[in-house]
CSV table of C-alpha atoms in Angstrom, one decimal:
chain,number,residue,atom,x,y,z
A,1,MET,CA,-99.8,76.9,69.5
A,2,SER,CA,-99.3,80.7,69.7
A,3,GLU,CA,-95.5,80.2,69.5
A,4,LEU,CA,-95.8,78.0,66.4
A,5,ILE,CA,-97.9,80.6,64.7
A,6,LYS,CA,-95.3,83.3,65.5
A,7,LEU,CA,-92.6,81.1,64.1
A,8,LEU,CA,-94.5,80.3,60.9
A,9,ARG,CA,-94.8,84.1,60.3
A,10,LYS,CA,-91.0,84.2,60.2
A,11,GLY,CA,-90.8,81.4,57.6
A,12,ASN,CA,-89.2,82.0,54.2
A,13,LYS,CA,-91.9,83.9,52.1
A,14,SER,CA,-90.5,82.8,48.8
A,15,ALA,CA,-90.7,79.1,49.8
A,16,MET,CA,-94.3,79.4,50.9
A,17,MET,CA,-95.3,81.2,47.7
A,18,ALA,CA,-93.5,78.7,45.6
A,19,ALA,CA,-95.2,75.8,47.5
A,20,ILE,CA,-98.7,77.2,46.9
A,21,VAL,CA,-98.0,77.9,43.2
A,22,ASN,CA,-96.5,74.5,42.6
A,23,THR,CA,-99.3,72.8,44.3
A,24,ILE,CA,-101.8,74.5,42.0
A,25,ILE,CA,-99.6,73.7,39.0
A,26,SER,CA,-99.2,70.1,39.9
A,27,ILE,CA,-103.0,69.6,40.2
A,28,ILE,CA,-103.6,71.2,36.8
A,29,LYS,CA,-100.8,69.1,35.2
A,30,GLY,CA,-102.1,66.0,36.8
A,31,ILE,CA,-105.6,66.5,35.4
A,32,ALA,CA,-104.0,67.2,32.0
A,33,PHE,CA,-101.9,64.0,32.1
A,34,ALA,CA,-105.0,61.9,33.2
A,35,LEU,CA,-106.9,63.3,30.1
A,36,THR,CA,-104.1,63.0,27.5
A,37,GLY,CA,-101.6,60.4,28.7
A,38,ASN,CA,-98.8,62.7,27.6
A,39,VAL,CA,-95.6,61.4,29.2
A,40,ALA,CA,-93.9,64.8,29.2
A,41,MET,CA,-96.9,66.1,31.1
A,42,PHE,CA,-96.4,63.2,33.6
A,43,ALA,CA,-92.8,64.3,34.1
A,44,GLU,CA,-93.9,67.9,34.7
A,45,THR,CA,-96.6,66.7,37.1
A,46,MET,CA,-94.0,64.8,39.2
A,47,HIS,CA,-91.6,67.7,39.0
A,48,SER,CA,-94.2,70.2,40.2
A,49,LEU,CA,-95.5,67.9,42.9
A,50,GLY,CA,-91.9,67.2,44.2
A,51,ASP,CA,-91.2,71.0,44.2
A,52,ALA,CA,-94.4,71.8,46.1
A,53,ALA,CA,-93.7,69.2,48.8
A,54,ASN,CA,-90.0,70.3,49.0
A,55,GLN,CA,-90.8,74.0,49.3
A,56,PHE,CA,-93.4,73.4,51.9
A,57,PHE,CA,-90.9,71.5,54.0
A,58,VAL,CA,-88.4,74.3,53.4
A,59,PHE,CA,-90.9,76.9,54.7
A,60,ILE,CA,-91.6,74.9,57.8
A,61,GLY,CA,-87.8,74.3,58.4
A,62,SER,CA,-86.9,78.0,57.9
A,63,ALA,CA,-89.7,79.0,60.4
A,64,LEU,CA,-88.8,76.5,63.1
A,65,SER,CA,-85.1,77.4,62.8
A,66,LYS,CA,-86.0,80.8,64.3
A,67,LYS,CA,-87.0,79.2,67.6
A,68,ALA,CA,-85.1,80.6,70.5
A,69,PRO,CA,-82.3,78.5,72.2
A,70,THR,CA,-83.4,76.2,75.0
A,71,LYS,CA,-81.5,74.5,77.9
A,72,ARG,CA,-81.4,71.3,75.8
A,73,PHE,CA,-80.3,73.1,72.6
A,74,PRO,CA,-78.3,76.1,73.9
A,75,ASN,CA,-76.9,76.8,70.4
A,76,GLY,CA,-80.4,77.3,69.0
A,77,PHE,CA,-82.1,75.7,66.0
A,78,GLY,CA,-80.4,77.5,63.1
A,79,ARG,CA,-79.2,74.3,61.5
A,80,LEU,CA,-82.6,72.8,61.5
A,81,VAL,CA,-83.3,74.3,58.1
A,82,ASN,CA,-80.3,72.4,56.7
A,83,LEU,CA,-81.5,69.2,58.2
A,84,VAL,CA,-85.0,69.7,56.7
A,85,LEU,CA,-83.5,70.5,53.3
A,86,LEU,CA,-81.5,67.3,53.4
A,87,GLY,CA,-84.7,65.3,54.0
A,88,ALA,CA,-86.5,67.3,51.4
A,89,VAL,CA,-84.1,66.4,48.6
A,90,LEU,CA,-85.1,62.7,49.1
A,91,VAL,CA,-88.6,63.7,47.9
A,92,VAL,CA,-87.2,65.3,44.7
A,93,GLY,CA,-84.8,62.4,44.2
A,94,ILE,CA,-87.7,59.9,44.2
A,95,MET,CA,-89.7,62.0,41.8
A,96,ALA,CA,-86.7,62.4,39.5
A,97,PHE,CA,-86.2,58.6,39.4
A,98,GLU,CA,-89.9,58.0,38.6
A,99,THR,CA,-89.7,60.7,35.9
A,100,ILE,CA,-86.6,59.1,34.2
A,101,LYS,CA,-88.1,55.6,34.5
A,102,GLU,CA,-91.4,56.7,32.8
A,103,GLY,CA,-89.4,58.5,30.1
A,104,TYR,CA,-87.3,55.4,29.4
A,105,HIS,CA,-90.4,53.2,29.0
A,106,HIS,CA,-91.9,55.7,26.6
A,107,ILE,CA,-88.8,55.7,24.4
A,108,LEU,CA,-88.9,51.9,24.3
A,109,HIS,CA,-92.7,51.9,23.6
A,110,PRO,CA,-93.6,55.3,22.1
A,111,THR,CA,-97.3,56.2,21.8
A,112,LYS,CA,-99.0,59.2,20.4
A,113,SER,CA,-100.7,61.3,23.1
A,114,SER,CA,-103.9,63.3,22.6
A,115,GLY,CA,-105.1,66.7,23.8
A,116,PHE,CA,-102.5,68.8,22.0
A,117,ILE,CA,-104.2,72.1,22.7
A,118,LEU,CA,-104.8,71.2,26.4
A,119,ASN,CA,-101.2,70.2,26.8
A,120,ILE,CA,-99.9,73.4,25.2
A,121,ALA,CA,-102.2,75.6,27.3
A,122,VAL,CA,-101.4,73.9,30.6
A,123,LEU,CA,-97.6,73.9,30.0
A,124,GLY,CA,-97.7,77.5,28.8
A,125,ILE,CA,-99.6,78.7,31.9
A,126,SER,CA,-97.3,76.7,34.1
A,127,VAL,CA,-94.1,78.2,32.6
A,128,LEU,CA,-95.5,81.7,33.2
A,129,LEU,CA,-96.3,80.9,36.8
A,130,GLU,CA,-92.9,79.3,37.3
A,131,MET,CA,-91.3,82.4,35.8
A,132,PHE,CA,-93.2,84.6,38.2
A,133,VAL,CA,-92.1,82.6,41.3
A,134,LEU,CA,-88.5,82.5,39.9
A,135,PHE,CA,-88.5,86.3,39.6
A,136,LYS,CA,-89.7,86.6,43.2
A,137,ALA,CA,-86.9,84.2,44.3
A,138,MET,CA,-84.4,86.4,42.4
A,139,LYS,CA,-85.6,89.5,44.3
A,140,GLU,CA,-85.4,87.5,47.6
A,141,ILE,CA,-81.7,86.7,46.8
A,142,LEU,CA,-80.9,90.3,46.4
A,143,HIS,CA,-82.8,91.1,49.6
A,144,ASP,CA,-80.8,88.4,51.4
A,145,VAL,CA,-77.5,90.1,50.5
A,146,GLY,CA,-78.8,93.6,51.2
A,147,MET,CA,-78.9,95.0,47.7
A,148,ASN,CA,-81.3,97.6,46.5
A,149,ILE,CA,-83.5,95.9,43.9
A,150,ALA,CA,-84.4,99.2,42.2
A,151,GLU,CA,-80.8,100.0,41.4
A,152,VAL,CA,-79.6,96.7,39.9
A,153,ASN,CA,-80.4,94.2,37.1
A,154,VAL,CA,-82.3,91.6,39.1
A,155,PHE,CA,-81.8,88.8,36.6
A,156,THR,CA,-78.0,89.0,36.3
A,157,GLN,CA,-77.2,90.0,39.9
A,158,SER,CA,-79.3,87.1,41.3
A,159,PHE,CA,-77.0,84.6,39.6
A,160,VAL,CA,-73.9,86.6,40.8
A,161,HIS,CA,-75.0,86.5,44.4
A,162,LEU,CA,-76.7,83.1,44.5
A,163,LYS,CA,-74.0,81.6,46.8
A,164,LYS,CA,-74.6,84.3,49.5
A,165,ALA,CA,-78.4,83.7,49.6
A,166,LYS,CA,-80.1,81.9,52.5
A,167,PRO,CA,-80.4,78.1,52.1
A,168,ALA,CA,-84.2,78.2,51.7
A,169,THR,CA,-84.1,81.0,49.1
A,170,LYS,CA,-81.3,79.3,47.1
A,171,LEU,CA,-83.4,76.1,47.0
A,172,VAL,CA,-86.5,77.9,45.7
A,173,PHE,CA,-84.4,79.7,43.1
A,174,MET,CA,-82.8,76.5,41.8
A,175,GLU,CA,-86.0,74.4,41.8
A,176,ASP,CA,-87.9,77.1,39.9
A,177,LEU,CA,-85.1,77.7,37.4
A,178,VAL,CA,-85.1,74.0,36.6
A,179,ALA,CA,-88.9,73.9,36.6
A,180,THR,CA,-89.1,76.8,34.1
A,181,GLY,CA,-86.5,75.0,31.9
A,182,GLY,CA,-88.3,71.7,32.2
A,183,GLY,CA,-91.6,73.4,31.2
A,184,VAL,CA,-90.0,74.8,28.0
A,185,LEU,CA,-88.5,71.3,27.3
A,186,ALA,CA,-91.9,69.7,27.7
A,187,LEU,CA,-93.5,72.3,25.3
A,188,ILE,CA,-90.9,71.5,22.7
A,189,ALA,CA,-91.4,67.8,23.1
A,190,VAL,CA,-95.2,68.1,22.7
A,191,PHE,CA,-94.8,70.1,19.5
A,192,ILE,CA,-92.3,67.6,18.0
A,193,SER,CA,-94.5,64.7,18.9
A,194,ARG,CA,-97.5,66.4,17.4
A,195,PHE,CA,-96.1,67.4,14.1
A,196,THR,CA,-93.5,64.7,13.4
A,197,PRO,CA,-93.6,60.9,13.8
A,198,PHE,CA,-90.8,61.1,16.4
A,199,HIS,CA,-93.0,60.3,19.5
A,200,GLN,CA,-90.0,59.4,21.5
A,201,ALA,CA,-89.4,63.1,22.0
A,202,GLU,CA,-91.7,63.1,25.0
A,203,GLY,CA,-89.7,60.3,26.6
A,204,ILE,CA,-86.4,62.1,26.0
A,205,ALA,CA,-87.8,65.3,27.5
A,206,SER,CA,-89.0,63.3,30.5
A,207,ILE,CA,-85.5,61.9,31.1
A,208,LEU,CA,-83.9,65.3,30.6
A,209,ILE,CA,-86.3,66.8,33.2
A,210,GLY,CA,-85.5,64.0,35.6
A,211,LEU,CA,-81.7,64.6,35.2
A,212,MET,CA,-82.3,68.3,35.9
A,213,MET,CA,-84.1,67.4,39.0
A,214,PHE,CA,-81.2,65.2,40.1
A,215,PHE,CA,-78.8,68.1,39.5
A,216,VAL,CA,-80.8,70.2,42.0
A,217,VAL,CA,-80.8,67.2,44.4
A,218,GLY,CA,-77.0,67.1,44.2
A,219,ARG,CA,-76.4,70.8,44.7
A,220,VAL,CA,-78.8,71.2,47.5
A,221,PHE,CA,-77.5,68.1,49.3
A,222,LEU,CA,-73.9,69.2,49.2
A,223,ASP,CA,-74.7,72.8,50.3
A,224,ASN,CA,-76.8,71.7,53.2
A,225,ALA,CA,-74.6,68.8,54.3
A,226,ALA,CA,-71.9,71.4,54.8
A,227,GLY,CA,-74.4,73.6,56.7
A,228,ALA,CA,-75.5,70.8,58.9
A,229,LEU,CA,-71.9,69.9,59.8
A,230,GLY,CA,-71.1,73.6,60.5
A,231,GLU,CA,-69.6,75.6,57.7
A,232,ALA,CA,-67.4,78.7,58.2
A,233,ASP,CA,-68.2,81.9,56.4
A,234,LYS,CA,-64.7,83.0,55.2
A,235,GLU,CA,-65.9,86.2,53.5
A,236,MET,CA,-67.6,87.4,56.6
A,237,GLU,CA,-64.5,86.5,58.7
A,238,ILE,CA,-62.4,88.8,56.6
A,239,LYS,CA,-65.0,91.6,56.9
A,240,ILE,CA,-65.4,91.3,60.6
A,241,GLY,CA,-61.7,91.0,61.1
A,242,ALA,CA,-61.2,94.3,59.3
A,243,ILE,CA,-63.9,95.9,61.5
A,244,VAL,CA,-62.2,94.6,64.7
A,245,MET,CA,-58.8,95.8,63.7
A,246,GLN,CA,-60.1,99.3,63.2
A,247,ASP,CA,-60.6,99.6,67.0
A,248,VAL,CA,-57.6,101.6,68.3
A,249,GLN,CA,-57.3,99.4,71.5
A,250,VAL,CA,-57.2,96.1,69.6
A,251,ARG,CA,-53.6,95.1,69.0
A,252,ASP,CA,-54.2,91.8,67.1
A,253,ILE,CA,-56.7,89.0,66.5
A,254,ARG,CA,-55.6,85.7,67.8
A,255,THR,CA,-58.6,83.7,66.4
A,256,LEU,CA,-61.8,84.6,64.5
A,257,MET,CA,-64.5,82.1,63.5
A,258,VAL,CA,-67.8,82.9,61.8
A,259,MET,CA,-70.1,79.8,61.7
A,260,LYS,CA,-73.2,79.5,59.6
A,261,GLU,CA,-76.1,78.3,61.7
A,262,GLY,CA,-78.8,77.9,59.1
A,263,GLU,CA,-79.7,81.5,58.1
A,264,GLU,CA,-77.8,83.0,61.1
A,265,LEU,CA,-74.1,83.7,61.7
A,266,HIS,CA,-72.4,83.0,65.1
A,267,VAL,CA,-69.1,84.8,65.7
A,268,GLU,CA,-66.3,83.6,68.1
A,269,LEU,CA,-63.4,86.0,68.5
A,270,LYS,CA,-60.2,86.2,70.6
A,271,VAL,CA,-58.4,89.5,70.5
A,272,GLU,CA,-55.1,90.7,71.9
A,273,ILE,CA,-55.0,93.9,73.9
A,274,ASP,CA,-52.6,95.8,76.1
A,275,PRO,CA,-52.1,93.7,79.3
A,276,SER,CA,-52.0,96.9,81.4
A,277,LEU,CA,-55.7,97.7,80.6
A,278,THR,CA,-58.1,97.4,83.5
A,279,VAL,CA,-61.1,95.0,83.6
A,280,ALA,CA,-63.5,98.0,83.1
A,281,GLU,CA,-61.5,99.2,80.0
A,282,ALA,CA,-61.5,95.6,78.6
A,283,ASP,CA,-65.3,95.4,79.2
A,284,ASP,CA,-65.8,98.6,77.3
A,285,ILE,CA,-63.8,97.2,74.3
A,286,LYS,CA,-66.0,94.1,74.5
A,287,ASP,CA,-69.2,96.0,74.5
A,288,ARG,CA,-68.0,98.2,71.6
A,289,LEU,CA,-67.0,95.3,69.4
A,290,GLU,CA,-70.2,93.3,70.1
A,291,ASN,CA,-72.4,96.2,69.2
A,292,ARG,CA,-70.5,96.9,66.0
A,293,ILE,CA,-70.4,93.2,64.9
A,294,LEU,CA,-74.1,92.6,65.6
A,295,GLN,CA,-74.9,95.3,63.1
A,296,GLU,CA,-73.6,93.0,60.3
A,297,LYS,CA,-76.4,91.3,58.4
A,298,GLY,CA,-77.2,87.8,59.7
A,299,VAL,CA,-75.0,88.0,62.8
A,300,THR,CA,-77.0,87.0,65.9
A,301,ASP,CA,-74.5,85.9,68.4
A,302,VAL,CA,-71.0,87.2,69.3
A,303,ILE,CA,-68.5,85.6,71.8
A,304,ILE,CA,-65.4,87.7,72.6
A,305,GLU,CA,-62.4,86.6,74.6
A,306,PHE,CA,-59.2,88.6,75.5
A,307,ASP,CA,-55.5,87.7,75.6
A,308,GLU,CA,-52.5,89.8,76.2
A,309,ASP,CA,-50.6,91.1,73.3
A,310,ASP,CA,-47.6,88.9,72.5
A,311,GLY,CA,-46.1,91.2,69.9
A,312,ILE,CA,-46.5,88.6,67.1
A,313,PRO,CA,-49.0,89.6,64.4
A,314,ASP,CA,-51.5,86.7,63.7
A,315,TRP,CA,-54.2,88.4,61.6
A,316,ALA,CA,-53.9,89.4,58.0
A,317,PRO,CA,-56.8,91.7,57.2
A,318,SER,CA,-57.0,90.9,53.5
A,319,ASP,CA,-57.7,88.1,51.1
A,320,LEU,CA,-54.4,86.6,52.2
A,321,GLN,CA,-56.2,85.3,55.2
A,322,LEU,CA,-58.2,83.0,53.0
A,323,GLN,CA,-55.1,81.6,51.5
A,324,LYS,CA,-53.6,81.1,55.0
A,325,GLU,CA,-56.6,79.0,56.0
């Protein structure tokens, strides 16, 4: 139990905050839907409920992925967060389907909902809360990539560096971005339905919100399917390759692979050195390279092998290496 508590403390903070906020929002929206029968409110209730469940699973997965390697799982549990996220998208997918189905039925059989003031108040508060969580996720993205939040525009830079964020942070960002947009859509639909005879607007908004949810499902599934299979970090490979080639006793890099293990990076490296070096000298090179590479953000494991210099250059320490791959 004590180990579990320690692991939970290492879970993704943005995911936990988002799960709590979305649980509160989904309860408020659910009560509003029960009182008014507004189909756009139903869509938003399902959306927030799905997000809350999803983000809670993400928090658990990100925490358990920090568990130390065991004899049975010597490579650790880094990819567990990817597997949890793959399961979590099923929840959002089901909620999205129900949202679209309800919206379609409302378009075929439009009805005027009641409780205009209540709907506007609930949706308005929900959008503000979602924006708060979204801003926190933006800051977490910049923290993941090691940027100083005080020195940059958080809004623009979070979009620029989204791909480099941790899987859990990326999911929270995408879900709350869609949730904020969905809340605004629902507000517009409520206004149109209230002041015009076009009551189908709520059904259309519900379908659009469901489609936005499916977009998140698709993106998260593709990203985490790659992570679960084992995805190479090409950008980090180039960076580490440049670091290794700066060592005066390294002649060349035969192979270099940086694998994403959930939120961690594992490095496997084979370098070419002068065959006349002693074992002690080679060991010093190994220690020096390991210490330097482990200073890079996210790197938790480094395996280094040596080979004699064959005089043929294999490593291109530039963006050309990406094209070569």
